[in-house]
XYZ file of N, CA, C and O in Angstrom:
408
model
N 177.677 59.309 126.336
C 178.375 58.161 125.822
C 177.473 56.936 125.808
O 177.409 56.093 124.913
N 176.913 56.968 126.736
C 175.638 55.746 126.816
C 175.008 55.754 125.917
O 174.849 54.658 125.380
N 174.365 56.903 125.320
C 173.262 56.647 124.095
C 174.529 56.263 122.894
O 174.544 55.097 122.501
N 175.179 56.866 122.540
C 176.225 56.821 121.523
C 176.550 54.804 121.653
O 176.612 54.029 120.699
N 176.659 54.552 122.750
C 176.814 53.084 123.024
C 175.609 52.496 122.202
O 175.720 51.916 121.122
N 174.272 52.772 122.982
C 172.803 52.119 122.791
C 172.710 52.233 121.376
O 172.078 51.256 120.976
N 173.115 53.125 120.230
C 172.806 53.817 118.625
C 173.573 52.907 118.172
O 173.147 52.341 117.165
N 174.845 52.474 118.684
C 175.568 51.633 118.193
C 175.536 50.060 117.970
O 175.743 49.592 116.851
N 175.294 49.338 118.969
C 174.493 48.531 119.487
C 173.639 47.893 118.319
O 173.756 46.978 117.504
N 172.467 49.122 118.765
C 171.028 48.721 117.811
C 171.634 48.564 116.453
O 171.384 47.576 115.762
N 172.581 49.713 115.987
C 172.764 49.749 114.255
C 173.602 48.122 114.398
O 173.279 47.358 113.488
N 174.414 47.655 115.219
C 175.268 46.579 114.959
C 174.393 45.229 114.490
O 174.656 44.315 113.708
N 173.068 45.567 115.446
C 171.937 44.188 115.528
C 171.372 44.706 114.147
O 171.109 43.654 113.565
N 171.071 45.648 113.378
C 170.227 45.783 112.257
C 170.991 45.160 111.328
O 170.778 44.013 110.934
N 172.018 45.980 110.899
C 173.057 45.155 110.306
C 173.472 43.633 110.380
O 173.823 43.086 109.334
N 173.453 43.012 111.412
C 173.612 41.824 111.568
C 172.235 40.935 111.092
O 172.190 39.777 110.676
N 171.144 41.902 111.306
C 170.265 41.005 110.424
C 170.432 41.641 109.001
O 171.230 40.884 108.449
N 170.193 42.353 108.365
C 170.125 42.807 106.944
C 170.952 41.978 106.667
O 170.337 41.279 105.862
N 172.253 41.415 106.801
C 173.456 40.585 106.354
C 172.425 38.674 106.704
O 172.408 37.734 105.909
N 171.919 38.709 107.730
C 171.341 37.237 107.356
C 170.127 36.990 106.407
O 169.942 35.899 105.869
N 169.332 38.041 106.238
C 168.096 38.245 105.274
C 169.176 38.249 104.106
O 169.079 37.072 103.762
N 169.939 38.685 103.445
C 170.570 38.777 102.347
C 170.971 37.440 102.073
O 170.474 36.753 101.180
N 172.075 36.996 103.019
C 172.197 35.361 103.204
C 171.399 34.777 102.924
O 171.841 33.658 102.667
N 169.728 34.841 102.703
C 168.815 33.888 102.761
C 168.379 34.092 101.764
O 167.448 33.456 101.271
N 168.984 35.065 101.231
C 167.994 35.633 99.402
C 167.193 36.373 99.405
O 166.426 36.437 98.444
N 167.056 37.302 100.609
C 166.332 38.532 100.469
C 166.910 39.233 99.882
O 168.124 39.172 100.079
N 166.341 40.435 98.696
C 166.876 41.149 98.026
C 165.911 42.335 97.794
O 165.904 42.699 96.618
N 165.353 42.810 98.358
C 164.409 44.003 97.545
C 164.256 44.520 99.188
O 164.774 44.286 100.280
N 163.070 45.477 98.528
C 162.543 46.695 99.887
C 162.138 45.752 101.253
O 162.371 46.159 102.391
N 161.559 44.560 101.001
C 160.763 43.927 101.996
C 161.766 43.654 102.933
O 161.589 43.778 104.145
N 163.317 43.110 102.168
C 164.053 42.868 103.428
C 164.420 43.868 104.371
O 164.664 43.552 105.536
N 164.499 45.371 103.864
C 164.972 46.235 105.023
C 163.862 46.499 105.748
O 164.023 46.592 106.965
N 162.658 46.660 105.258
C 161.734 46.713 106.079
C 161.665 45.325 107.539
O 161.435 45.293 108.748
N 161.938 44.608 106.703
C 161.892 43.320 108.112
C 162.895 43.519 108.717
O 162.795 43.159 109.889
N 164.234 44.112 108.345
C 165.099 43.988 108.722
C 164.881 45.096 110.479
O 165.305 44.701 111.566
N 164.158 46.412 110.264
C 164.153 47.032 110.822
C 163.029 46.682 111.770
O 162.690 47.327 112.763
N 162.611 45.790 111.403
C 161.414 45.288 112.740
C 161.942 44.225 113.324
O 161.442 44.075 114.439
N 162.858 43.293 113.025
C 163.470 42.574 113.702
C 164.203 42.780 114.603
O 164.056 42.579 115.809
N 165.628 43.497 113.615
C 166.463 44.274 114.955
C 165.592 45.117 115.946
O 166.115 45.273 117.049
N 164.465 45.642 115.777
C 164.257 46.760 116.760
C 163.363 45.595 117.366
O 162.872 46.254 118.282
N 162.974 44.717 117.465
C 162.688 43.539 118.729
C 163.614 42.948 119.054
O 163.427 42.728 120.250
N 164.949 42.335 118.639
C 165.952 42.221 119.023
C 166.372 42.871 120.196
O 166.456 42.416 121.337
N 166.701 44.336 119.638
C 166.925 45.408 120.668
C 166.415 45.794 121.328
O 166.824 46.632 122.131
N 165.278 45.332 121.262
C 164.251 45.928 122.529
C 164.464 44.820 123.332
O 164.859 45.443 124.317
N 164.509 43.642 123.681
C 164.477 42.250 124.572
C 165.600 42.542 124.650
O 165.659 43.168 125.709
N 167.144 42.489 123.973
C 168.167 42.416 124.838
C 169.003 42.984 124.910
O 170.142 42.591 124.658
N 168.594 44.400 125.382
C 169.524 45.568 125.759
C 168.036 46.651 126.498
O 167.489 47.655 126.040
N 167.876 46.139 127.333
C 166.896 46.856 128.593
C 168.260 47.638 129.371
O 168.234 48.854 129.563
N 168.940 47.146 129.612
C 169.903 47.671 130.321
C 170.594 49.191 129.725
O 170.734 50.230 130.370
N 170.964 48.927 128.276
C 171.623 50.052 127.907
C 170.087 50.817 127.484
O 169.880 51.991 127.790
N 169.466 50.308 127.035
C 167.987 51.279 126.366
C 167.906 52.432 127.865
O 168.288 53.597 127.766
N 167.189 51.684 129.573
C 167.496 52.140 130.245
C 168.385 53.616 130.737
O 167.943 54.732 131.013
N 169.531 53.194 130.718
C 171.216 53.914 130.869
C 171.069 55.111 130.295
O 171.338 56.238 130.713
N 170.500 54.643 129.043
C 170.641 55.684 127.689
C 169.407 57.054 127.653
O 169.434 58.261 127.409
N 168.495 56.145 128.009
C 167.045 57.342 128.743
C 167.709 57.816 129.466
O 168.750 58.186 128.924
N 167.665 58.009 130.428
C 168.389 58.155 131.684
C 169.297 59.213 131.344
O 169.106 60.300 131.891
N 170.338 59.079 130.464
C 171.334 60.258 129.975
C 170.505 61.650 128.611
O 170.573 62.859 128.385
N 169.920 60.626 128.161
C 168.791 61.593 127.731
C 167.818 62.721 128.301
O 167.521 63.879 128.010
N 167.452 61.694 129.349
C 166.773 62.375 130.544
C 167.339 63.937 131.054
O 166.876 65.067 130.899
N 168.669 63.371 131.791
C 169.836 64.414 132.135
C 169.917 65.802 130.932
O 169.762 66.973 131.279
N 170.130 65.458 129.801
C 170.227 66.095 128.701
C 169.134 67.192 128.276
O 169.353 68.365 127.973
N 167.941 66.542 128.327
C 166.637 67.332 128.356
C 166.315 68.622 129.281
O 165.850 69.746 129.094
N 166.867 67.778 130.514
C 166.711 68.864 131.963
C 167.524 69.816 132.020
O 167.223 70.653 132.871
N 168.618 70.057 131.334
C 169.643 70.717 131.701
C 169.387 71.525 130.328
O 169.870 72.649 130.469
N 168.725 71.349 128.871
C 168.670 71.991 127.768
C 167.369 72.759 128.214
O 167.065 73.734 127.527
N 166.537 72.422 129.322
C 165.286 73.193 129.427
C 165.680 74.283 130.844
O 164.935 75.253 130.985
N 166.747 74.111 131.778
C 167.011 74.704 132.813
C 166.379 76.562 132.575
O 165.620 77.315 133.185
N 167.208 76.628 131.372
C 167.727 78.678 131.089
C 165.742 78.705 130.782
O 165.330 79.840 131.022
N 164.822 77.932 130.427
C 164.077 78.040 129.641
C 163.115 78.103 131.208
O 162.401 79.103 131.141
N 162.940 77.513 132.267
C 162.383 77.320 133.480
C 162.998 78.739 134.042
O 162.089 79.462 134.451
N 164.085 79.228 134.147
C 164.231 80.585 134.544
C 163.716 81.337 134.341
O 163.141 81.988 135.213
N 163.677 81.571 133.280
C 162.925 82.695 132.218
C 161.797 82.866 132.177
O 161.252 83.954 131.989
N 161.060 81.421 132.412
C 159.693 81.823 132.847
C 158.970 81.843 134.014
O 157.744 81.860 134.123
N 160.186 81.839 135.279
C 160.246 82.295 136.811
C 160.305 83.691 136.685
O 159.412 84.268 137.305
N 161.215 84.524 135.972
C 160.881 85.562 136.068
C 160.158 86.423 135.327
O 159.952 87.598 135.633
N 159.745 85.845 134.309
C 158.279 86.437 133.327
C 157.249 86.366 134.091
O 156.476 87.323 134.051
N 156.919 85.158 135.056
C 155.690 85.265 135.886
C 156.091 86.103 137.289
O 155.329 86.603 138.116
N 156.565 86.094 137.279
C 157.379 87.560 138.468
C 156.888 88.648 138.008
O 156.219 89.375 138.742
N 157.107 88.931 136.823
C 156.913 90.246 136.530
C 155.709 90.392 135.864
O 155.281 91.533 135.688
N 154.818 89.019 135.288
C 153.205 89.708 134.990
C 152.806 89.453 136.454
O 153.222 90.567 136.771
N 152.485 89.093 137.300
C 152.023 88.648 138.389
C 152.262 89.283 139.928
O 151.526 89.290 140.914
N 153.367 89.717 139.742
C 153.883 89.980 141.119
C 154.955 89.462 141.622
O 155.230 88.364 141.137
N 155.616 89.821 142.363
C 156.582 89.010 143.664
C 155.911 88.204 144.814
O 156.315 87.271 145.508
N 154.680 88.935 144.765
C 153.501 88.263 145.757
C 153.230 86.844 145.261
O 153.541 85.945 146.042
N 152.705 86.507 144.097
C 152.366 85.384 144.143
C 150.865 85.703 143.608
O 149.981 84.849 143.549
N 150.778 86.470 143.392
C 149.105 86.975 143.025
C 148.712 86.473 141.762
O 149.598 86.657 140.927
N 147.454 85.763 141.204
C 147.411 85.363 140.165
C 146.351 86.337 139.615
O 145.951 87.234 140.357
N 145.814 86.207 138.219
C 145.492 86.895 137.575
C 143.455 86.461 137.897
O 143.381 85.257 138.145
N 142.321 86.996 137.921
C 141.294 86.619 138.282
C 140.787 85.521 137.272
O 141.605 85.660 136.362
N 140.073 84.676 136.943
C 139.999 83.777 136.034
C 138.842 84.059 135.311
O 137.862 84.480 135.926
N 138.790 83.876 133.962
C 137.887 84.488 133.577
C 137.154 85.684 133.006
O 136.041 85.860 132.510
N 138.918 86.945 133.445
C 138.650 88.049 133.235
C 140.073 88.309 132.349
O 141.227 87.925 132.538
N 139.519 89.048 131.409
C 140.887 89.207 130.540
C 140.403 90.665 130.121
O 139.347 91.225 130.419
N 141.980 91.349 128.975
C 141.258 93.090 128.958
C 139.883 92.963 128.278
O 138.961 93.662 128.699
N 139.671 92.039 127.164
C 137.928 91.892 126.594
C 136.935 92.052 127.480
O 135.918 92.743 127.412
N 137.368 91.286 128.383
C 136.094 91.169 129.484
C 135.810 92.241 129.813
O 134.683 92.703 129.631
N 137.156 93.134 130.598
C 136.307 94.174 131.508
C 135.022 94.808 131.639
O 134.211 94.821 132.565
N 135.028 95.492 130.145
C 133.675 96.350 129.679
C 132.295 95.710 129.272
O 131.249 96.300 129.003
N 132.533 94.459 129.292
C 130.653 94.186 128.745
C 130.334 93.180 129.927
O 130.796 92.403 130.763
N 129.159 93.790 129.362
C 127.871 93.395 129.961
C 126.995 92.290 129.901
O 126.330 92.323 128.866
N 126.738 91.284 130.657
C 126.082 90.080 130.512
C 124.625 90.639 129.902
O 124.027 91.512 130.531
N 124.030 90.061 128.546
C 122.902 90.440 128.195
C 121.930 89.206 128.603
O 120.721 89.274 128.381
């Protein structure tokens, strides 16, 4: 809900400028372009708080979409490796085995 807040927010401040650039007689590409560098300094200075909040739930979101994905490769390295903990020698792969330093 926080980011959904923060998306909202920002679009309210873009909008609120695109509507004063228009007011002023902006009319072509240049104004949305300014428009979108304004609001997004706008929004960056005054909403630290929700920008914050909103990482933060993002954050949460990320960790929990990567959880099944951190399992999976607990037990993939289980099973090339061992239960031991044994790692693989470095340096040596199936190519290596057979030749010979000339």
């Amino acid at each position: 809900m926080k980011v959904l807040a923060y998306w909202a927010a920002r679009t309210a401040i873009f909008l609120a400028v695109v509507a004063v650039l228009w007011a002023l007689g902006w009319l072509d590409i240049v104004m949305l372009v300014a428009a979108v560098v304004i609001a997004w300094a706008i929004g960056y200075i005054a909403l630290p708080g929700m920008r914050s909040a909103a990482n933060q739930q993002m954050d949460g979101w990320v960790h929990r979409s990567e959880k099944g994905l951190r399992t999976l490769d607990a037990e993939e390295d289980a099973e090339a490796y061992g239960s031991a903990g044994e790692t693989p020698d470095a340096g040596v792969g199936p190519d290596d085995a057979g030749t010979e330093a000339r």
